[in-house]
Amino acid sequence: MSLTTLLVWALIVAAAVLVAGAYKREGADRRAPSAPEAGLGNGAEGLLAERFARGEIDDEEYARRLAVLRSHTPKLPLP
């Protein structure tokens, strides 16, 4: 193999690695942000809000479950 052929193959492999990395990163960016990132409260409330937004639960079930979650949230003492 000549040096030029070796260089061409190295560039092809490097381009493939870069494209695969960009594709993987793009997939991670498309997922829904977690509850704290989305500003939806704690993790359980955020998950419930996401399910409601996707239409998996109706407004009555959302309100009922949210009330249950909030009634069981421990109150932290103020310093």
XYZ file of N, CA, C and O in Angstrom:
316
model
N 0.830 -1.182 0.000
C 0.000 0.000 0.000
C 0.873 1.244 0.000
O 1.858 1.310 0.699
N 0.406 2.178 -0.734
C 1.165 3.425 -0.738
C 0.701 4.295 0.428
O -0.340 4.080 1.035
N 1.476 5.266 0.722
C 1.174 6.190 1.813
C -0.121 6.945 1.545
O -0.915 7.181 2.454
N -0.381 7.292 0.303
C -1.599 8.018 -0.062
C -2.832 7.158 0.202
O -3.826 7.644 0.753
N -2.791 5.905 -0.155
C -3.914 4.999 0.075
C -4.170 4.841 1.566
O -5.317 4.861 2.027
N -3.122 4.710 2.325
C -3.254 4.593 3.771
C -3.871 5.853 4.369
O -4.743 5.783 5.246
N -3.465 7.005 3.884
C -4.008 8.273 4.345
C -5.492 8.409 3.997
O -6.299 8.850 4.819
N -5.873 7.999 2.802
C -7.277 8.054 2.389
C -8.125 7.168 3.298
O -9.198 7.574 3.753
N -7.667 5.953 3.578
C -8.423 5.062 4.459
C -8.512 5.620 5.878
O -9.543 5.492 6.547
N -7.476 6.249 6.357
C -7.505 6.856 7.694
C -8.533 7.983 7.751
O -9.265 8.124 8.733
N -8.607 8.779 6.682
C -9.599 9.852 6.632
C -11.031 9.303 6.577
O -11.940 9.852 7.212
N -11.234 8.218 5.849
C -12.558 7.601 5.768
C -12.991 7.077 7.144
O -14.123 7.296 7.579
N -12.069 6.417 7.837
C -12.380 5.891 9.166
C -12.659 7.041 10.142
O -13.619 6.994 10.921
N -11.859 8.086 10.096
C -12.063 9.233 10.978
C -13.411 9.900 10.707
O -14.132 10.281 11.641
N -13.772 10.046 9.442
C -15.065 10.644 9.099
C -16.214 9.777 9.606
O -17.213 10.290 10.127
N -16.073 8.465 9.487
C -17.120 7.564 9.970
C -17.288 7.680 11.479
O -18.400 7.691 12.000
N -16.190 7.780 12.200
C -16.244 7.929 13.654
C -16.898 9.254 14.031
O -17.738 9.311 14.939
N -16.564 10.321 13.350
C -17.163 11.624 13.631
C -18.664 11.635 13.332
O -19.458 12.178 14.104
N -19.058 11.035 12.222
C -20.481 10.979 11.873
C -21.243 10.150 12.904
O -22.329 10.537 13.345
N -20.686 9.021 13.313
C -21.341 8.180 14.313
C -21.469 8.918 15.642
O -22.506 8.854 16.308
N -20.444 9.639 16.036
C -20.501 10.410 17.279
C -21.536 11.518 17.217
O -22.277 11.756 18.170
N -21.611 12.208 16.086
C -22.597 13.277 15.931
C -24.012 12.713 15.932
O -24.920 13.278 16.529
N -24.204 11.573 15.300
C -25.517 10.935 15.265
C -25.934 10.506 16.669
O -27.072 10.698 17.080
N -25.006 9.964 17.425
C -25.300 9.530 18.786
C -25.632 10.719 19.675
O -26.568 10.682 20.464
N -24.891 11.808 19.543
C -25.140 13.020 20.316
C -26.483 13.628 19.955
O -27.210 14.097 20.805
N -26.820 13.621 18.673
C -28.086 14.184 18.219
C -29.257 13.407 18.810
O -30.252 13.979 19.209
N -29.144 12.107 18.901
C -30.193 11.289 19.501
C -30.368 11.607 20.974
O -31.475 11.647 21.482
N -29.277 11.860 21.674
C -29.354 12.196 23.090
C -29.973 13.573 23.282
O -30.671 13.810 24.257
N -29.734 14.500 22.360
C -30.295 15.839 22.474
C -31.792 15.858 22.206
O -32.496 16.723 22.682
N -32.295 14.900 21.436
C -33.710 14.876 21.092
C -34.600 14.358 22.196
O -35.777 14.610 22.205
N -34.043 13.611 23.119
C -34.896 13.061 24.171
C -35.443 14.195 25.034
O -34.897 15.294 25.096
N -36.525 13.917 25.694
C -37.164 14.927 26.533
C -36.249 15.263 27.700
O -35.609 14.380 28.261
N -36.179 16.514 28.088
C -35.355 16.869 29.237
C -35.929 16.266 30.506
O -37.131 16.053 30.613
N -35.079 15.992 31.455
C -35.566 15.450 32.713
C -36.365 16.512 33.447
O -36.318 17.689 33.122
N -37.087 16.117 34.446
C -38.001 17.020 35.141
C -37.318 18.288 35.668
O -37.826 19.379 35.458
N -36.160 18.184 36.359
C -35.544 19.424 36.832
C -35.132 20.351 35.686
O -35.248 21.561 35.790
N -34.678 19.775 34.557
C -34.289 20.612 33.423
C -35.499 21.294 32.810
O -35.418 22.410 32.329
N -36.634 20.618 32.807
C -37.834 21.163 32.192
C -38.565 22.114 33.124
O -39.521 22.755 32.720
N -38.128 22.200 34.373
C -38.796 23.074 35.317
C -40.149 22.529 35.753
O -41.062 23.278 36.038
N -40.291 21.220 35.802
C -41.576 20.613 36.119
C -41.652 20.127 37.557
O -42.482 19.314 37.895
N -40.840 20.617 38.438
C -40.890 20.178 39.818
C -39.978 18.984 40.042
O -39.020 18.772 39.317
N -40.330 18.207 41.064
C -39.474 17.060 41.364
C -39.642 15.968 40.322
O -40.455 16.062 39.421
N -38.903 14.908 40.443
C -38.899 13.854 39.430
C -40.252 13.207 39.209
O -40.663 12.972 38.085
N -40.984 12.898 40.287
C -42.279 12.234 40.151
C -43.302 13.161 39.501
O -44.066 12.754 38.620
N -43.322 14.419 39.923
C -44.258 15.373 39.327
C -43.910 15.627 37.866
O -44.800 15.767 37.026
N -42.633 15.667 37.557
C -42.212 15.864 36.176
C -42.626 14.707 35.289
O -43.106 14.900 34.171
N -42.450 13.498 35.794
C -42.851 12.315 35.040
C -44.362 12.305 34.823
O -44.849 12.003 33.732
N -45.103 12.663 35.852
C -46.554 12.732 35.731
C -46.960 13.785 34.702
O -47.844 13.545 33.867
N -46.299 14.936 34.727
C -46.598 15.993 33.757
C -46.278 15.546 32.330
O -47.021 15.857 31.394
N -45.196 14.807 32.170
C -44.851 14.294 30.835
C -45.902 13.310 30.336
O -46.292 13.349 29.170
N -46.370 12.429 31.217
C -47.413 11.466 30.823
C -48.698 12.202 30.427
O -49.365 11.814 29.476
N -49.035 13.245 31.164
C -50.219 14.032 30.836
C -50.040 14.736 29.493
O -50.949 14.751 28.655
N -48.865 15.278 29.265
C -48.587 15.984 28.008
C -48.633 15.032 26.810
O -49.062 15.426 25.724
N -48.222 13.796 27.001
C -48.264 12.812 25.915
C -49.645 12.230 25.701
O -49.873 11.510 24.746
N -50.590 12.530 26.610
C -51.946 12.027 26.469
C -52.151 10.634 27.044
O -53.175 10.004 26.771
N -51.202 10.166 27.831
C -51.336 8.839 28.423
C -52.370 8.825 29.545
O -52.960 7.781 29.824
N -52.557 9.953 30.224
C -53.559 10.068 31.279
C -54.390 11.317 31.018
O -53.922 12.271 30.398
N -55.643 11.306 31.489
C -56.509 12.471 31.275
C -56.333 13.472 32.410
O -55.592 13.237 33.370
N -57.036 14.599 32.306
C -56.851 15.671 33.282
C -57.328 15.285 34.679
O -56.727 15.682 35.677
N -58.374 14.488 34.784
C -58.858 14.063 36.101
C -57.837 13.156 36.793
O -57.549 13.315 37.981
N -57.290 12.214 36.036
C -56.302 11.316 36.617
C -55.027 12.082 36.972
O -54.405 11.837 38.008
N -54.652 13.043 36.135
C -53.476 13.865 36.426
C -53.665 14.623 37.738
O -52.795 14.608 38.614
N -54.831 15.273 37.893
C -55.092 16.050 39.107
C -55.118 15.141 40.341
O -54.573 15.494 41.394
N -55.729 13.973 40.210
C -55.816 13.045 41.339
C -54.427 12.570 41.748
O -54.070 12.588 42.927
N -53.640 12.160 40.775
C -52.288 11.659 41.087
C -51.381 12.768 41.608
O -50.553 12.543 42.489
N -51.521 13.965 41.070
C -50.716 15.082 41.549
C -51.046 15.406 43.001
O -50.152 15.679 43.808
N -52.341 15.353 43.347
C -52.739 15.598 44.732
C -52.148 14.541 45.660
O -51.678 14.865 46.757
N -52.133 13.295 45.219
C -51.547 12.227 46.033
C -50.051 12.459 46.210
O -49.521 12.342 47.320
N -49.374 12.802 45.131
C -47.931 13.052 45.228
C -47.630 14.202 46.187
O -46.727 14.107 47.018
N -48.366 15.265 46.058
C -48.101 16.435 46.898
C -48.482 16.204 48.349
O -47.892 16.796 49.243
N -49.452 15.348 48.612
C -49.828 15.072 50.002
C -48.797 14.189 50.690
O -48.717 14.172 51.907
N -48.010 13.454 49.908
C -46.997 12.570 50.481
C -45.597 13.151 50.403
O -44.631 12.483 50.739
N -45.464 14.382 49.958
C -44.155 15.019 49.873
C -43.733 15.459 51.272
O -44.461 16.193 51.929
N -42.576 14.993 51.735
C -42.151 15.392 53.082
C -41.818 16.881 53.128
O -41.263 17.449 52.194
N -42.199 17.498 54.194
C -41.898 18.913 54.388
C -40.538 19.030 55.067
O -40.291 18.450 56.115
N -39.639 19.765 54.444
C -38.311 19.953 54.998
C -38.336 21.117 55.973
O -38.928 22.167 55.702
N -37.700 20.971 57.124
C -37.655 22.071 58.093
C -36.795 23.219 57.559
O -35.807 23.002 56.867
N -37.217 24.408 57.851
C -36.442 25.582 57.444
C -35.257 25.755 58.375
O -35.384 25.567 59.587
N -34.119 26.115 57.835
C -32.921 26.282 58.693
C -32.987 27.500 59.557
O -33.620 28.423 59.432
